[in-house]
PDB file of C-alpha atoms in Angstrom:
ATOM      1  CA  MET A 197      99.440  97.597 117.680  1.00 42.00           C
ATOM      2  CA  ASP A 198     100.061  99.703 120.736  1.00 44.00           C
ATOM      3  CA  ARG A 199     103.381 101.210 121.384  1.00 45.00           C
ATOM      4  CA  GLU A 200     104.020 102.342 124.838  1.00 45.00           C
ATOM      5  CA  HIS A 201     107.745 102.355 125.591  1.00 45.00           C
ATOM      6  CA  ILE A 202     110.473 102.816 123.102  1.00 47.00           C
ATOM      7  CA  GLY A 203     113.931 104.040 124.000  1.00 48.00           C
ATOM      8  CA  SER A 204     113.777 106.360 127.067  1.00 50.00           C
ATOM      9  CA  ALA A 205     110.118 107.419 126.752  1.00 49.00           C
ATOM     10  CA  PRO A 206     108.331 107.365 129.970  1.00 53.00           C
ATOM     11  CA  PRO A 207     105.664 104.501 129.966  1.00 54.00           C
ATOM     12  CA  ALA A 208     102.010 105.691 129.021  1.00 63.00           C
ATOM     13  CA  ARG A 209     103.268 109.278 128.395  1.00 90.00           C
ATOM     14  CA  LEU A 210     102.411 108.737 124.766  1.00 96.00           C
ATOM     15  CA  ARG A 211     100.440 105.809 123.493  1.00 96.00           C
ATOM     16  CA  VAL A 212     100.117 105.145 119.754  1.00 97.00           C
ATOM     17  CA  GLU A 213      97.398 103.188 118.425  1.00 97.00           C
ATOM     18  CA  VAL A 214      97.743 102.044 114.603  1.00 97.00           C
ATOM     19  CA  ARG A 215      95.339 100.399 112.109  1.00 96.00           C
ATOM     20  CA  THR A 216      94.888 100.220 108.465  1.00 96.00           C
ATOM     21  CA  VAL A 217      91.537 101.754 107.304  1.00 95.00           C
ATOM     22  CA  GLY A 218      91.022 101.127 103.579  1.00 92.00           C
ATOM     23  CA  ALA A 219      93.885 102.862 101.960  1.00 90.00           C
ATOM     24  CA  SER A 220      94.870 104.906 104.861  1.00 95.00           C
ATOM     25  CA  GLU A 221      97.032 104.200 107.787  1.00 97.00           C
ATOM     26  CA  LEU A 222      95.483 105.604 110.910  1.00 98.00           C
ATOM     27  CA  LEU A 223      97.524 106.576 113.855  1.00 98.00           C
ATOM     28  CA  VAL A 224      95.950 107.801 117.035  1.00 98.00           C
ATOM     29  CA  PRO A 225      98.601 109.442 119.558  1.00 98.00           C
ATOM     30  CA  VAL A 226      97.367 109.887 122.982  1.00 97.00           C
ATOM     31  CA  GLY A 227      99.366 111.906 125.647  1.00 96.00           C
ATOM     32  CA  GLU A 228     102.269 114.275 125.137  1.00 96.00           C
ATOM     33  CA  LEU A 229     104.265 114.409 121.876  1.00 96.00           C
ATOM     34  CA  ASP A 230     107.717 115.824 122.701  1.00 95.00           C
ATOM     35  CA  HIS A 231     111.499 115.169 122.519  1.00 93.00           C
ATOM     36  CA  HIS A 232     111.238 112.298 124.971  1.00 93.00           C
ATOM     37  CA  THR A 233     108.248 110.757 123.041  1.00 95.00           C
ATOM     38  CA  ALA A 234     108.508 111.601 119.398  1.00 96.00           C
ATOM     39  CA  GLU A 235     110.060 108.054 118.671  1.00 96.00           C
ATOM     40  CA  LEU A 236     106.768 106.393 119.521  1.00 96.00           C
ATOM     41  CA  LEU A 237     105.185 108.203 116.809  1.00 98.00           C
ATOM     42  CA  ARG A 238     108.068 108.393 114.315  1.00 98.00           C
ATOM     43  CA  SER A 239     108.568 104.592 114.297  1.00 97.00           C
ATOM     44  CA  PRO A 240     104.718 103.550 113.226  1.00 98.00           C
ATOM     45  CA  LEU A 241     105.020 106.387 110.706  1.00 98.00           C
ATOM     46  CA  ASP A 242     107.971 105.013 109.177  1.00 97.00           C
ATOM     47  CA  ASP A 243     106.864 101.502 109.283  1.00 97.00           C
ATOM     48  CA  ALA A 244     103.744 102.496 107.511  1.00 97.00           C
ATOM     49  CA  LEU A 245     105.559 104.054 104.705  1.00 97.00           C
ATOM     50  CA  GLU A 246     108.134 101.275 104.490  1.00 96.00           C
ATOM     51  CA  ALA A 247     105.049  98.951 104.012  1.00 96.00           C
ATOM     52  CA  GLY A 248     103.885 101.041 101.292  1.00 95.00           C
ATOM     53  CA  ARG A 249     101.139 102.821 102.995  1.00 95.00           C
ATOM     54  CA  SER A 250     101.487 106.314 101.851  1.00 95.00           C
ATOM     55  CA  ARG A 251      98.210 108.035 102.980  1.00 96.00           C
ATOM     56  CA  LEU A 252      98.704 108.607 106.750  1.00 98.00           C
ATOM     57  CA  VAL A 253      95.793 109.987 108.913  1.00 98.00           C
ATOM     58  CA  VAL A 254      96.950 111.249 112.385  1.00 98.00           C
ATOM     59  CA  ASP A 255      94.062 111.607 114.620  1.00 98.00           C
ATOM     60  CA  CYS A 256      95.477 114.387 117.013  1.00 97.00           C
ATOM     61  CA  SER A 257      92.322 114.507 119.107  1.00 96.00           C
ATOM     62  CA  GLY A 258      93.934 112.911 121.947  1.00 96.00           C
ATOM     63  CA  LEU A 259      97.240 114.768 121.863  1.00 96.00           C
ATOM     64  CA  GLU A 260      97.404 117.142 124.789  1.00 95.00           C
ATOM     65  CA  PHE A 261     100.654 118.847 123.887  1.00 95.00           C
ATOM     66  CA  CYS A 262     103.097 118.760 120.930  1.00 96.00           C
ATOM     67  CA  ASP A 263     106.558 120.652 120.852  1.00 95.00           C
ATOM     68  CA  SER A 264     108.869 121.321 117.946  1.00 94.00           C
ATOM     69  CA  THR A 265     110.256 117.752 117.975  1.00 96.00           C
ATOM     70  CA  GLY A 266     106.749 116.277 117.717  1.00 96.00           C
ATOM     71  CA  LEU A 267     106.171 118.846 114.703  1.00 96.00           C
ATOM     72  CA  ASN A 268     109.268 117.739 113.136  1.00 97.00           C
ATOM     73  CA  VAL A 269     108.198 114.127 113.134  1.00 98.00           C
ATOM     74  CA  LEU A 270     104.926 115.030 111.438  1.00 98.00           C
ATOM     75  CA  LEU A 271     106.776 117.262 108.867  1.00 97.00           C
ATOM     76  CA  GLY A 272     109.279 114.454 108.130  1.00 97.00           C
ATOM     77  CA  ALA A 273     106.602 111.887 107.480  1.00 98.00           C
ATOM     78  CA  ARG A 274     104.853 114.571 105.177  1.00 97.00           C
ATOM     79  CA  LEU A 275     107.929 114.731 103.168  1.00 97.00           C
ATOM     80  CA  LYS A 276     108.522 111.138 102.965  1.00 97.00           C
ATOM     81  CA  ALA A 277     104.763 110.525 102.141  1.00 97.00           C
ATOM     82  CA  ASP A 278     104.795 113.434  99.429  1.00 96.00           C
ATOM     83  CA  ALA A 279     107.644 111.739  97.819  1.00 97.00           C
ATOM     84  CA  VAL A 280     105.836 108.566  97.061  1.00 96.00           C
ATOM     85  CA  GLY A 281     102.676 110.160  96.021  1.00 96.00           C
ATOM     86  CA  GLY A 282     100.973 110.198  99.506  1.00 96.00           C
ATOM     87  CA  GLY A 283     100.143 112.676 102.255  1.00 96.00           C
ATOM     88  CA  VAL A 284      99.627 113.188 105.861  1.00 97.00           C
ATOM     89  CA  HIS A 285      96.329 114.159 106.942  1.00 97.00           C
ATOM     90  CA  LEU A 286      95.751 115.696 110.571  1.00 97.00           C
ATOM     91  CA  VAL A 287      92.451 115.411 112.214  1.00 97.00           C
ATOM     92  CA  GLY A 288      91.003 117.038 115.399  1.00 96.00           C
ATOM     93  CA  MET A 289      93.633 119.101 116.734  1.00 95.00           C
ATOM     94  CA  ARG A 290      92.902 120.470 120.237  1.00 95.00           C
ATOM     95  CA  PRO A 291      93.523 124.291 120.673  1.00 95.00           C
ATOM     96  CA  PRO A 292      96.929 124.040 122.035  1.00 93.00           C
ATOM     97  CA  VAL A 293      98.305 121.754 119.504  1.00 95.00           C
ATOM     98  CA  ALA A 294      96.477 123.511 116.779  1.00 95.00           C
ATOM     99  CA  ARG A 295      98.195 126.774 118.017  1.00 94.00           C
ATOM    100  CA  VAL A 296     101.902 125.327 117.568  1.00 94.00           C
ATOM    101  CA  PHE A 297     100.908 124.305 114.130  1.00 94.00           C
ATOM    102  CA  HIS A 298      99.227 127.853 113.381  1.00 94.00           C
ATOM    103  CA  ILE A 299     102.387 129.734 114.966  1.00 95.00           C
ATOM    104  CA  THR A 300     104.929 127.838 112.985  1.00 94.00           C
ATOM    105  CA  GLY A 301     102.908 128.043 109.662  1.00 94.00           C
ATOM    106  CA  ALA A 302     102.824 124.283 109.579  1.00 93.00           C
ATOM    107  CA  ASP A 303      99.039 124.002 109.325  1.00 91.00           C
ATOM    108  CA  ALA A 304      99.582 125.371 105.721  1.00 93.00           C
ATOM    109  CA  VAL A 305     101.579 122.330 104.718  1.00 94.00           C
ATOM    110  CA  PHE A 306      99.058 119.756 106.026  1.00 95.00           C
ATOM    111  CA  THR A 307      95.721 118.592 105.097  1.00 93.00           C
ATOM    112  CA  VAL A 308      93.739 119.313 108.208  1.00 94.00           C
ATOM    113  CA  HIS A 309      90.182 117.792 108.810  1.00 95.00           C
ATOM    114  CA  GLU A 310      87.830 118.475 111.586  1.00 93.00           C
ATOM    115  CA  THR A 311      86.638 114.785 111.914  1.00 93.00           C
ATOM    116  CA  LEU A 312      87.747 111.446 110.962  1.00 94.00           C
ATOM    117  CA  THR A 313      84.730 110.926 108.754  1.00 92.00           C
ATOM    118  CA  THR A 314      86.207 113.706 106.437  1.00 92.00           C
ATOM    119  CA  ALA A 315      89.626 112.588 106.592  1.00 94.00           C
ATOM    120  CA  LEU A 316      89.054 108.833 105.944  1.00 93.00           C
ATOM    121  CA  PRO A 317      87.739 108.334 102.226  1.00 81.00           C
ATOM    122  CA  ASP A 318      85.060 105.945 101.331  1.00 64.00           C
TER     123      ASP A 318
END
């Protein structure tokens, strides 16, 4: 499923690919995750949790930017996933995005992986 335009988000500023890989829901956001585009990621995260898929893997390698709203979307998903015995795993953060997580301390509450191979169980 490709979500390119929800609400007031400009088309193609953030694209999110979603697919199920084994027991994990893999979300691949590409572009800028901010106040204007956050719903494009929040919606499929919520959809996965509502469908009973609580192990969420977010491949951040295509994220060019993440602000506090984007961070809050991921933190919210983490709380919901934790509540049902799951979790949110982040993969391949680029330095500018990793810096936001490091400065805020959010990197300490997520499981962070270097590659998809390590994030997706066999």
